Short mmCIF file of C-alpha atoms and ligand atoms in Angstrom, two decimals:
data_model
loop_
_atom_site.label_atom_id
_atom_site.label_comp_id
_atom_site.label_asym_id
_atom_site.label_seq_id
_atom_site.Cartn_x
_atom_site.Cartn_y
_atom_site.Cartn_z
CA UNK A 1 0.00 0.00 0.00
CA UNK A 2 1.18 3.20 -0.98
CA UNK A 3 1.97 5.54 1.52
CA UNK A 4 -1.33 8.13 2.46
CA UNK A 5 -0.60 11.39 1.48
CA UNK A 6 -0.41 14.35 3.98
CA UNK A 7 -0.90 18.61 3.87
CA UNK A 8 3.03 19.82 3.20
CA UNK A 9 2.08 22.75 6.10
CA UNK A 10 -0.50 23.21 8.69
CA UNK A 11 -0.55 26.47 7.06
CA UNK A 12 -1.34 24.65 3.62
CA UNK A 13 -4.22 22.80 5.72
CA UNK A 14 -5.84 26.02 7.17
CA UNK A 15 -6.17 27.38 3.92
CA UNK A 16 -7.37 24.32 2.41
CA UNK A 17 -10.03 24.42 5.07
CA UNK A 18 -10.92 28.42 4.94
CA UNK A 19 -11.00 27.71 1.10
CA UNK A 20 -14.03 24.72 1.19
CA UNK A 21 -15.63 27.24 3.77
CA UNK A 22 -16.10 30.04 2.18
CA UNK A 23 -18.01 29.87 -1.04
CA UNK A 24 -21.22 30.33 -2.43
CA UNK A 25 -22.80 30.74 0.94
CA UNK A 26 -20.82 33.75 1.91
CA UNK A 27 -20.58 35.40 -1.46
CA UNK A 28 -24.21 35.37 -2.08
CA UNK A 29 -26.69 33.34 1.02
CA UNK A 30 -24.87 35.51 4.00
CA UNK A 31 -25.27 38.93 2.46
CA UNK A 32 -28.80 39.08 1.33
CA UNK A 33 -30.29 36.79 4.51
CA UNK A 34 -28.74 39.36 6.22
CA UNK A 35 -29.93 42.96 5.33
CA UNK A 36 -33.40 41.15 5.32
CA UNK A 37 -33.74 39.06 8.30
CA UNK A 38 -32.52 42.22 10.58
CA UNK A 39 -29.06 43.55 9.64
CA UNK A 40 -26.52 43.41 12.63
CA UNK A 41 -29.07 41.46 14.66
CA UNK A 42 -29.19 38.69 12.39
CA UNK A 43 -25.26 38.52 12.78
CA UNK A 44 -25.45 38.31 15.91
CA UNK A 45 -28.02 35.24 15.70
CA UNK A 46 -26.08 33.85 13.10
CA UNK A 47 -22.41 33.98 15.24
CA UNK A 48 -24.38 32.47 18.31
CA UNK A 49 -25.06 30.37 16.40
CA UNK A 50 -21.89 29.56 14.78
CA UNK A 51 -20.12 29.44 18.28
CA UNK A 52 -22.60 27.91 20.21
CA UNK A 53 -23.28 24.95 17.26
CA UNK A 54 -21.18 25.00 14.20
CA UNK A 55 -17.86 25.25 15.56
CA UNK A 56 -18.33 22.84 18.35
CA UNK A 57 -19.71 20.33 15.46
CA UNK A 58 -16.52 21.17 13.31
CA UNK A 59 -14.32 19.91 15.84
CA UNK A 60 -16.08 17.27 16.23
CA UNK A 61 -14.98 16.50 12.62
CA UNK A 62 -11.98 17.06 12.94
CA UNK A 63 -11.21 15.01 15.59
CA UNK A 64 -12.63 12.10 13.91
CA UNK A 65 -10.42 12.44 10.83
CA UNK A 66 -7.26 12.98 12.28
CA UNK A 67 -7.50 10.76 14.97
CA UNK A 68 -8.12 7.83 12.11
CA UNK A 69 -6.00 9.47 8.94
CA UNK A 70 -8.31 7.66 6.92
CA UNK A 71 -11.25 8.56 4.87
CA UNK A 72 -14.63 9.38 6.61
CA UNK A 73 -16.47 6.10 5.75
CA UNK A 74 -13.63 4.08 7.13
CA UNK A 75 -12.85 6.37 9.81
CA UNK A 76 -15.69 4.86 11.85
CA UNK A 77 -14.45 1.47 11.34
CA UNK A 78 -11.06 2.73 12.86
CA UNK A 79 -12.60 3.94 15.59
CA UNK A 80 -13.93 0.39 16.24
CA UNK A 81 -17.38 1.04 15.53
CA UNK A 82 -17.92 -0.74 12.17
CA UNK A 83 -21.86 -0.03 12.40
CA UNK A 84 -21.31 3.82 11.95
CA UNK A 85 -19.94 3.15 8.44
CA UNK A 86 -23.27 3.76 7.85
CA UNK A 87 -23.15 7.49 9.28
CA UNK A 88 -19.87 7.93 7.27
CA UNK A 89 -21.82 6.87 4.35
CA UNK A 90 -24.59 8.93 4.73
CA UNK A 91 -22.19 12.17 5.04
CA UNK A 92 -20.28 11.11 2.33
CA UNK A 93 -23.22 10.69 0.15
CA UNK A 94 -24.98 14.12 1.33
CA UNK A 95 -21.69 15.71 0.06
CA UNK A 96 -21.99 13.67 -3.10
CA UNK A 97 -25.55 15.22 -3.83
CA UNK A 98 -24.67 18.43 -2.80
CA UNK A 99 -21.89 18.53 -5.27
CA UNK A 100 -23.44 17.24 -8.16
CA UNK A 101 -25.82 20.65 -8.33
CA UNK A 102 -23.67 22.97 -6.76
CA UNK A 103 -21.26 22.05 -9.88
CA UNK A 104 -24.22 23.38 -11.82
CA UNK A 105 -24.25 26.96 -10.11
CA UNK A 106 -20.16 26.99 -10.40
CA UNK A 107 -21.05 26.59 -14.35
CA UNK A 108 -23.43 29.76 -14.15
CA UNK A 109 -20.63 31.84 -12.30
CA UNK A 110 -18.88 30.84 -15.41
CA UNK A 111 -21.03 32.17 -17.94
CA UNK A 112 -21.18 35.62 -15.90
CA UNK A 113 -17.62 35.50 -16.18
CA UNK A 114 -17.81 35.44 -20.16
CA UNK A 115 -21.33 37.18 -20.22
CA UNK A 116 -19.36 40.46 -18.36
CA UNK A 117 -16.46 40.19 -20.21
CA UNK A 118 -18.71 40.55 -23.42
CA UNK A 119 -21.35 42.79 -22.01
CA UNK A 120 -23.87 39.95 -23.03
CA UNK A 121 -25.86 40.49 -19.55
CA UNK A 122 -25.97 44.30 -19.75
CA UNK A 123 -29.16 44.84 -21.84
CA UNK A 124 -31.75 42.12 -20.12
CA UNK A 125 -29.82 40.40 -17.04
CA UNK A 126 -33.14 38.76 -16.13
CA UNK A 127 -33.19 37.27 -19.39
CA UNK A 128 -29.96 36.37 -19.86
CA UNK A 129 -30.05 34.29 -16.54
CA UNK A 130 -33.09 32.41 -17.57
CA UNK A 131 -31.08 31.56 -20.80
CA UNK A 132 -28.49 30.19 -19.52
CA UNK A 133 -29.10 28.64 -16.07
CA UNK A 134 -30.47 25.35 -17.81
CA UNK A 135 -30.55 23.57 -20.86
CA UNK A 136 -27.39 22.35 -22.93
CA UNK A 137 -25.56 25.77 -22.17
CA UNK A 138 -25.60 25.47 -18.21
CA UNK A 139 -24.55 21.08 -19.37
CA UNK A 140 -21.86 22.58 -20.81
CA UNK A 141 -21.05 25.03 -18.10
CA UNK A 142 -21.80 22.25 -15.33
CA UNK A 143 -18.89 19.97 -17.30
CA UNK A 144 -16.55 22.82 -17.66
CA UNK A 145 -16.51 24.03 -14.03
CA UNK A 146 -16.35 20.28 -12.78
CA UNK A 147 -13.35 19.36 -15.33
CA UNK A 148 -11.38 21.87 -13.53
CA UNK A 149 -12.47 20.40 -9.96
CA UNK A 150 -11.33 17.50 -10.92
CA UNK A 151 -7.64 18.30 -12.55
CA UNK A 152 -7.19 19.65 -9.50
CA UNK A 153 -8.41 16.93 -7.20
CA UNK A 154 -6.47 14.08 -9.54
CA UNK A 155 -3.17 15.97 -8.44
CA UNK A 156 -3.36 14.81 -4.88
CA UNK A 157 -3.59 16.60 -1.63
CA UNK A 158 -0.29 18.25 -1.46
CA UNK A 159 0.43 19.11 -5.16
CA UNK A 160 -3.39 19.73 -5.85
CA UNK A 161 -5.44 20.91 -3.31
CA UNK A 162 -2.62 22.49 -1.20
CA UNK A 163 -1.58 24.07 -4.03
CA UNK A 164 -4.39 25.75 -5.71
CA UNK A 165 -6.00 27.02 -2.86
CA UNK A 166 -2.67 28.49 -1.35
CA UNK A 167 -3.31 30.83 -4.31
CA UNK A 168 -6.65 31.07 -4.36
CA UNK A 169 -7.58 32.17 -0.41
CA UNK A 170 -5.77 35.23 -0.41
CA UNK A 171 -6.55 36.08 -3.80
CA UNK A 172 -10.27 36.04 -3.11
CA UNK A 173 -9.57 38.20 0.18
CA UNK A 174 -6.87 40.30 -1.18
CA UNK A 175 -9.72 41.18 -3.96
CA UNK A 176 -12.84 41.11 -2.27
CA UNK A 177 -10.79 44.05 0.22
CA UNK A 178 -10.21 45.64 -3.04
CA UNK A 179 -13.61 45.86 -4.34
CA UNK A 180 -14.96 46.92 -1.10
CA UNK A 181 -12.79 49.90 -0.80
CA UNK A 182 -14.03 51.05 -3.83
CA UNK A 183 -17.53 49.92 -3.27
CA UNK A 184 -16.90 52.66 -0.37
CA UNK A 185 -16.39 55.09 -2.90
CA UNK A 186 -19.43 54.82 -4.43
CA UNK A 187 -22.37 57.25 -4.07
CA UNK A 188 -25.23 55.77 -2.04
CA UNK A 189 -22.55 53.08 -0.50
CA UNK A 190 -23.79 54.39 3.10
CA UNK A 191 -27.36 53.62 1.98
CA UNK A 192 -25.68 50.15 1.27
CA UNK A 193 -24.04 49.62 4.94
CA UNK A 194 -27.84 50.50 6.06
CA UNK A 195 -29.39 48.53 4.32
CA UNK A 196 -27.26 45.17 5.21
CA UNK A 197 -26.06 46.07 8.65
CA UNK A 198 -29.14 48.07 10.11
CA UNK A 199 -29.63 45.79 13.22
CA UNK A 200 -33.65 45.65 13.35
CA UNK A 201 -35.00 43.61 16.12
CA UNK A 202 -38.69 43.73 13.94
CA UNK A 203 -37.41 42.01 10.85
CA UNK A 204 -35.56 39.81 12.98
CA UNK A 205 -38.60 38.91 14.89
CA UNK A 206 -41.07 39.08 11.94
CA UNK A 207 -39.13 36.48 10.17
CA UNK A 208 -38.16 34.40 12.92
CA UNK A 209 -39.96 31.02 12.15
CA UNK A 210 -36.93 31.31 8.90
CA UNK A 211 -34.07 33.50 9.95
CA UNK A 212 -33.45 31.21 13.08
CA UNK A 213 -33.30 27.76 11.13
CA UNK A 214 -31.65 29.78 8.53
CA UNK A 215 -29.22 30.93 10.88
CA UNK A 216 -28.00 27.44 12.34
CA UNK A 217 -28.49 25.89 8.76
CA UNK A 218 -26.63 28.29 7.26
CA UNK A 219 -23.96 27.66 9.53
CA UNK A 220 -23.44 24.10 9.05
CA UNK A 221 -23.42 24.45 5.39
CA UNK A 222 -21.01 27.91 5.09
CA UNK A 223 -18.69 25.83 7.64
CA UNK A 224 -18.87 22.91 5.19
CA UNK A 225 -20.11 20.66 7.93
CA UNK A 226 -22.05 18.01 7.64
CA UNK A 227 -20.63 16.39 4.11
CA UNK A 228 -17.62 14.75 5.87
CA UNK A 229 -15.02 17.51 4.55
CA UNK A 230 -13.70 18.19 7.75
CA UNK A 231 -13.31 14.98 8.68
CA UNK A 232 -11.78 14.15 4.76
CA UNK A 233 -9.42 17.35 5.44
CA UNK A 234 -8.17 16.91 8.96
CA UNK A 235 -7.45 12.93 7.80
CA UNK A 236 -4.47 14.16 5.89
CA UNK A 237 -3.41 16.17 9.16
CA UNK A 238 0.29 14.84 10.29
CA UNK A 239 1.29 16.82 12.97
CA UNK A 240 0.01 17.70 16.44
CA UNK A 241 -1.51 20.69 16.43
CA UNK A 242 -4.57 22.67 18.26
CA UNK A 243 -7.57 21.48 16.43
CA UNK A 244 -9.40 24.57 18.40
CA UNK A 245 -6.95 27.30 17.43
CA UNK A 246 -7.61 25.79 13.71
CA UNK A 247 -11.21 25.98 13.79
CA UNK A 248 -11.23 29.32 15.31
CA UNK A 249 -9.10 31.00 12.36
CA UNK A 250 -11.29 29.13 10.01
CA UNK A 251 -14.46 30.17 11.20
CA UNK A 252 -13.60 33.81 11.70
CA UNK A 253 -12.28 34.38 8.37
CA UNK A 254 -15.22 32.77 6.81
CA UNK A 255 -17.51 35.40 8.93
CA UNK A 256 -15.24 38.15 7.85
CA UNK A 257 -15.71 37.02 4.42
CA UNK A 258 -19.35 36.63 4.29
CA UNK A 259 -19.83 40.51 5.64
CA UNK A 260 -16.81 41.65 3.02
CA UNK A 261 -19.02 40.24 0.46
CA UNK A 262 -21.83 42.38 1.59
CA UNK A 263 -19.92 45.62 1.83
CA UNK A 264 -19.41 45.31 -1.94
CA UNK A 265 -23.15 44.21 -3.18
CA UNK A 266 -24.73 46.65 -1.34
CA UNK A 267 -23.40 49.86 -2.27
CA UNK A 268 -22.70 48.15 -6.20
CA UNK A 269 -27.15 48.17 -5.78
CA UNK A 270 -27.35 50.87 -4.32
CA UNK A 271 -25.57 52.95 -6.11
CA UNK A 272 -27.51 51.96 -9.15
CA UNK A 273 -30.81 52.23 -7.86
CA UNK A 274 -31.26 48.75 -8.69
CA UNK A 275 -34.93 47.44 -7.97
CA UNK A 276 -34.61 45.43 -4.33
CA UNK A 277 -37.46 43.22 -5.04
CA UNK A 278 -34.91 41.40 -8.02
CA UNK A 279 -32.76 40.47 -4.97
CA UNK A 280 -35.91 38.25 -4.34
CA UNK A 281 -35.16 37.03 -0.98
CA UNK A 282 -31.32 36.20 -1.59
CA UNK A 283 -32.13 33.69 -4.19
CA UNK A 284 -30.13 33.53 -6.74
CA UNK A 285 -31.57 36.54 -9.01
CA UNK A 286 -29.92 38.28 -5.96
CA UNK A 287 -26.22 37.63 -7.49
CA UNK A 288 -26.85 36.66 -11.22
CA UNK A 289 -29.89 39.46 -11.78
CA UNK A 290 -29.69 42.20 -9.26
CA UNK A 291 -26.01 42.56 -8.93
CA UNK A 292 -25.23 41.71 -12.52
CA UNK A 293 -27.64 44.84 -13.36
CA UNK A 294 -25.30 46.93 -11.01
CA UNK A 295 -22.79 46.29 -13.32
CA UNK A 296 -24.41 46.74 -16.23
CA UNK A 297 -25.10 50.75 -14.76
CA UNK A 298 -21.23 51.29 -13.61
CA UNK A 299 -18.49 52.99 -15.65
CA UNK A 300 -16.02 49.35 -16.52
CA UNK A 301 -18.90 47.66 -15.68
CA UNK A 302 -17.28 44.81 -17.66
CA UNK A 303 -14.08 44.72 -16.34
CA UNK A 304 -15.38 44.94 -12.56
CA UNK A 305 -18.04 42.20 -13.44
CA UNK A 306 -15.53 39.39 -14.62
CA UNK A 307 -13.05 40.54 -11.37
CA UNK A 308 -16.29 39.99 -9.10
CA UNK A 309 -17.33 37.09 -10.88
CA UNK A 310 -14.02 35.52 -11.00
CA UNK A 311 -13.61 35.83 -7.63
CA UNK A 312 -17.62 34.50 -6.72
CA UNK A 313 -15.83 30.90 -9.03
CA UNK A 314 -12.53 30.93 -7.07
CA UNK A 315 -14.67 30.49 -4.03
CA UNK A 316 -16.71 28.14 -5.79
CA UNK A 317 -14.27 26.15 -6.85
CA UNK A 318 -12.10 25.86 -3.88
CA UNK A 319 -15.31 24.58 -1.95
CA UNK A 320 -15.79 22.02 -4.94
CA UNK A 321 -12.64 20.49 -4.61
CA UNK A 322 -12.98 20.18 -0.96
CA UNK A 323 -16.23 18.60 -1.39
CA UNK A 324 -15.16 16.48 -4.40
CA UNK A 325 -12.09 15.38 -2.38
CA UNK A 326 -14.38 13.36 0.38
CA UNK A 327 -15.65 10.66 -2.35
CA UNK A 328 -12.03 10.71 -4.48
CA UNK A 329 -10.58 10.04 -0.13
CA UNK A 330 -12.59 7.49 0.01
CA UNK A 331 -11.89 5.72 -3.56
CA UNK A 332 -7.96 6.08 -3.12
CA UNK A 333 -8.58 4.32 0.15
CA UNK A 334 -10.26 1.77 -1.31
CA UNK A 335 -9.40 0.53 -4.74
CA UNK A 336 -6.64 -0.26 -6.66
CA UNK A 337 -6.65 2.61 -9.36
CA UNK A 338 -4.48 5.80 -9.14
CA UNK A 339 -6.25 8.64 -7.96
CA UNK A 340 -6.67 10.59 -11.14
CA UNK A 341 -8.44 7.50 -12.64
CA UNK A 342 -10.44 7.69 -9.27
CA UNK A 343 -10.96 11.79 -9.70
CA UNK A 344 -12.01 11.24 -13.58
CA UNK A 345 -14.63 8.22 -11.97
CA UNK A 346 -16.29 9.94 -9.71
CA UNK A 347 -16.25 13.43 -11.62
CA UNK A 348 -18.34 11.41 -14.31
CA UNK A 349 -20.85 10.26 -11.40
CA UNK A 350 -21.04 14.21 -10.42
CA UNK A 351 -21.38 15.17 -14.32
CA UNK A 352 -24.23 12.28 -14.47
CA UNK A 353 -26.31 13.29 -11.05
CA UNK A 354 -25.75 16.96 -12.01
CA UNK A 355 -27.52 16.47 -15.41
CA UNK A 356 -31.39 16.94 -14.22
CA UNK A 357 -30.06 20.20 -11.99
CA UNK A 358 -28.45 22.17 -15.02
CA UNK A 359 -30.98 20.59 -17.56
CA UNK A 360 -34.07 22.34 -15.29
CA UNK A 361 -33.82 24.27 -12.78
CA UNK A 362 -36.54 23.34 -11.26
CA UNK A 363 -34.50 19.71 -10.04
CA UNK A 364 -32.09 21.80 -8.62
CA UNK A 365 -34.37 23.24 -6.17
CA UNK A 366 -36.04 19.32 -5.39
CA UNK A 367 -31.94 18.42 -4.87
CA UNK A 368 -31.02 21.40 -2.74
CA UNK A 369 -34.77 20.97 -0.53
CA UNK A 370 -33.98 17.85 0.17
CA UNK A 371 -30.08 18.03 1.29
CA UNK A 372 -30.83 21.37 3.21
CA UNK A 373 -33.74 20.08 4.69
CA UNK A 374 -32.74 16.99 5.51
CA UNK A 375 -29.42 15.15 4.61
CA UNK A 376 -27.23 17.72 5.99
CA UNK A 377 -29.27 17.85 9.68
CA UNK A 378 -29.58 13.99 9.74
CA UNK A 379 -26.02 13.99 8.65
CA UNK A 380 -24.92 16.83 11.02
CA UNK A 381 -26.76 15.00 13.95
CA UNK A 382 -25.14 11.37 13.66
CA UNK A 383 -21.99 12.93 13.48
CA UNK A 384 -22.52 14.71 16.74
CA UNK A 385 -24.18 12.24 18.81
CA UNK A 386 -21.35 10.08 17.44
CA UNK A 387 -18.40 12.10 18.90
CA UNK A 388 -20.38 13.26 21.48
CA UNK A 389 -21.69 10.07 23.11
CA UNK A 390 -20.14 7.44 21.47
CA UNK A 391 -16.70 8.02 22.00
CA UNK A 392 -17.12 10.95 23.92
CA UNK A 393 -13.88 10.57 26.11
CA UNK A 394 -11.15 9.35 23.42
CA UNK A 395 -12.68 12.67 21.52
CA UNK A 396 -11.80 14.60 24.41
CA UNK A 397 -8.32 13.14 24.27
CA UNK A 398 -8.07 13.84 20.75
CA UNK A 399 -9.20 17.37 21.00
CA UNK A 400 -6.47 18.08 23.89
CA UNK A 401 -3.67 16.43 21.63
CA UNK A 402 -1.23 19.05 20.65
CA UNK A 403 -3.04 22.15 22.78
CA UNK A 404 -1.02 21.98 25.78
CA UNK A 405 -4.24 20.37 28.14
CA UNK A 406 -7.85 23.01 27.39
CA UNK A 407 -8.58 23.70 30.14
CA UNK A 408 -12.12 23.49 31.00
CA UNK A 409 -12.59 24.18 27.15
CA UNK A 410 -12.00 20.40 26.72
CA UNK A 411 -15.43 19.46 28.60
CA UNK A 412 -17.23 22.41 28.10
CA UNK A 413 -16.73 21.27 24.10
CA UNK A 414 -17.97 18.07 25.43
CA UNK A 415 -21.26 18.95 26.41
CA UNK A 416 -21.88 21.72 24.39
CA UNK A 417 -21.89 19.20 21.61
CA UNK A 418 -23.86 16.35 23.85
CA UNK A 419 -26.53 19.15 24.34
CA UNK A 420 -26.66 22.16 22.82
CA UNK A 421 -25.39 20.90 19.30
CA UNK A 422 -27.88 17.99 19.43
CA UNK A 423 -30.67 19.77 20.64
CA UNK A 424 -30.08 22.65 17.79
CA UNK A 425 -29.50 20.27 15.09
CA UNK A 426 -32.95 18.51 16.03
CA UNK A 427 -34.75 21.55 16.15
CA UNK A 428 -33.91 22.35 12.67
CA UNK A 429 -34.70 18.98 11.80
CA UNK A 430 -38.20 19.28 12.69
CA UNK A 431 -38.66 22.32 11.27
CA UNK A 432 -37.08 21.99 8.06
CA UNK A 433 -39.34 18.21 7.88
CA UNK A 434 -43.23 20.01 8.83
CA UNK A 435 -42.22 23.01 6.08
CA UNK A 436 -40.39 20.39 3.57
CA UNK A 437 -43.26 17.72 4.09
CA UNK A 438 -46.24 18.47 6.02
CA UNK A 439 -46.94 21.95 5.74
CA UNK A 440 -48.78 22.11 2.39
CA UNK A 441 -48.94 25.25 0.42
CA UNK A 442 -52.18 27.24 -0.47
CA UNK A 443 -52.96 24.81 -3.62
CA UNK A 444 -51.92 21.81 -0.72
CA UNK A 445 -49.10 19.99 -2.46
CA UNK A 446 -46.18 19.88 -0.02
CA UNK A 447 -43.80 22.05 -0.80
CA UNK A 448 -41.36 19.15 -1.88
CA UNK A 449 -43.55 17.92 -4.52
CA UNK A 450 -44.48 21.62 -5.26
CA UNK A 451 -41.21 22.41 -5.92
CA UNK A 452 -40.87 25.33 -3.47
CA UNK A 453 -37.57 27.13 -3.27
CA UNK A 454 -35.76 25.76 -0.32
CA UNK A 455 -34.08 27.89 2.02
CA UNK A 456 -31.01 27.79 0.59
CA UNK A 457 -31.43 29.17 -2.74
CA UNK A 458 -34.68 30.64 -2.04
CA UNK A 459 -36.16 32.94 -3.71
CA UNK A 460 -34.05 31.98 -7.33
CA UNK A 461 -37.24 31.00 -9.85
CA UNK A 462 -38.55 34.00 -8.81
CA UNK A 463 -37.67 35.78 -11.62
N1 LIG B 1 -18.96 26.27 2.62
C1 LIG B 1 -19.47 26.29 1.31
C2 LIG B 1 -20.15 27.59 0.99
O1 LIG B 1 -20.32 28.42 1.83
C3 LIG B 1 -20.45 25.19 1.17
C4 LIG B 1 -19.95 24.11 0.33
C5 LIG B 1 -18.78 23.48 0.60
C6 LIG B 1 -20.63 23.75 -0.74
C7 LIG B 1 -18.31 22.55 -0.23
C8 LIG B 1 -20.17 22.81 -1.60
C9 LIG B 1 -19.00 22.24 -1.33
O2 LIG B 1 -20.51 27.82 -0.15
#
């Protein structure tokens, strides 16, 4: 057996990490959820929420993946729990699905890379989105964006991964700082900041029943949790080092990020007196319609579109990889082949479950309903209860390796994640089941069948 490959640097590991969390979620969910679930107040929900559940969970990944070095199906096994393959499984396949649409969407930023650089969006952006979020063109786009993913993927951890996202972290902060500092020169930019930030305890409150599960799904998914990349990514982890130190730089640069992104949409609409209602609820016509229409108004309008743009696929495609990575783990730990047969394999599978999403749009929203809604809590919660209560103590262990003891951090982790994690992760459980399943709309279809959009891209065939 050939040696299993490991990150270079811890450095190259961080960044790896920061680069599968922050993606689509901050560029274009965090933003708009924001300015309309209650500005400032909804970020403070949304960090309790990532303290309190999503960072406790993410070290609860990570623990489980370096303490095994082995991919997160077999991880369980290592652990000497064979039976909770099953939970590896069912992350591992939640990741799968997730991938195979959000592939899709990393073809669209594509064509708005193309479509600025041309001006082909300036006239009708509405239209233009329509045309080519489905059909052949977005096939096309879907294959293009996943061919990359996987050249990158079939070069290993160290000369793939490490690589390409040790240039592509800092350039999408080094350039989303740029854009905001000119965003900040913009007339109507302070309109912008009020807009987003505004911290209204109303809005927060009206939309509650939404903005709360929003808030704790939102953080699972933006933290990548959930679809066993943590647990793929801290496998390849050789040295001792603090697991909590790790997670903390991760998840406050992927915070940072998300509100970045937000100083530069709002005052780019603003500034343009772009209608608010084609943000429709921070689906996608917030990013591909709204903002694209902002461009469309500003003086290099095509120039700053493909920067933005280019930067909204870097982050794309650095969560992609990570994403992609957990199956490819998994395949180089199990068969024979070399990995870039194994990358080219399962980037076929992704091409193949992606087709229905980028064919109609309408599957994407039945794929993302169900993973948001379901997979990812069901997968979220096994996880937990695993680390938590299954081998609660030997995680504990695992967590203090290389931290110099914790402190009372060590069981405070502990039970946060025995109780507060659980208990969160059920709630939005149940509520993401009654609106997914039992709640029927006004012509009484459940939403599922009905084809609602889903809280994650909510909001997008609302054009
Ligand atoms: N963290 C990613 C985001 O915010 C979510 C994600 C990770 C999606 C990996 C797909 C693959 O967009």
């Amino acid at each position: 057996m050939v040696e299993r490959e490991t990150w270079a640097t811890r450095v190259g590991f961080l960044v790896a990490a920061i680069g599968s969390a922050v993606g689509l979620g901050n560029l274009w969910q965090f933003p708009f959820k924001t300015a309309e679930n209650g500005g400032a107040a909804f970020v403070a929900f949304y960090l309790v929420a990532v303290v309190l559940i999503g960072f406790p969970a993410m070290l609860a990944e990570f623990v489980i993946g370096r303490r095994t070095n082995v991919n997160a199906i077999d991880a369980f096994a290592s652990l000497g729990h064979r039976n909770w393959r099953v939970v590896g499984g069912l992350a591992v396949a939640t990741g799968f699905w997730i991938l195979s649409y959000y592939n899709v969407v990393g073809g669209w930023v594509l064509r708005y890379i193309l479509g600025s650089a041309t001006g082909a969006y300036f006239d009708a952006p509405a239209e233009y989105f329509g045309a080519v979020s489905s059909g052949p063109e977005a096939v096309l786009a879907q294959a293009l964006f996943l061919g990359v993913a996987t050249a990158i993927v079939a070069f290993g951890i160290e000369n793939g991964i490490e690589r390409a996202t040790k240039v592509m972290v800092p350039s999408i902060i080094v350039i989303m700082l740029v854009l905001a500092g000119w965003a900040a020169t913009l007339v109507g930019a302070g309109e912008g900041y009020a807009y987003f930030l505004t911290p209204s305890l109303d809005a927060m409150g009206e939309n509650a029943g939404t903005a709360i599960p929003f808030a704790v799904g939102q953080a699972f998914f933006t933290l990548s949790l959930g679809m066993a990349i943590m647990i793929t990514y801290s496998s390849y982890v050789g040295e001792d080092d603090s697991l909590p130190f790790d997670g903390g730089v991760i998840v406050v640069t992927n915070t940072l990020v998300g509100i970045l992104a937000g100083l530069v949409v709002f005052p780019i609409l603003f500034a343009n007196d772009i209608d608010l209602a084609l943000t429709g609820g921070g689906g996608a016509a917030a990013l591909f319609v709204a903002v694209a229409a902002g461009f469309a108004e500003l003086p290099f309008g095509e120039t700053l579109g493909v920067v933005f743009f280019t930067v909204v696929l870097v982050a794309a495609l650095s969560s992609a990889i990570s994403l992609m990575e957990v199956t490819v783990s998994w395949a180089v730990d199990n068969f024979d082949y070399s990995r870039p047969t194994l990358a080219v394999s399962v980037g076929l599978g992704l091409f193949a479950l992606g087709l229905p999403s980028a064919w109609d749009t309408a599957w994407l929203t039945w794929f993302d309903n169900l993973a948001y809604s379901l997979f990812l809590p069901v997968s979220v919660l096994a996880v937990v209860v695993f680390v938590g209560w299954v081998i609660g103590r030997d995680a504990l262990d695992e967590l203090r390796r290389g931290t110099g003891g914790l402190g009372s951090f060590g069981p405070v982790w502990l039970w946060t994640l025995r109780v507060v994690v659980v208990l969160g992760v059920l709630g939005t459980l149940a509520l993401g089941v009654y609106e997914l399943f039992l709640q029927a709309d006004p012509t009484g279809v459940p939403p599922l069948l009905a084809g609602t959009p889903s809280p994650l891209l909510v909001g997008w065939l609302t054009l």
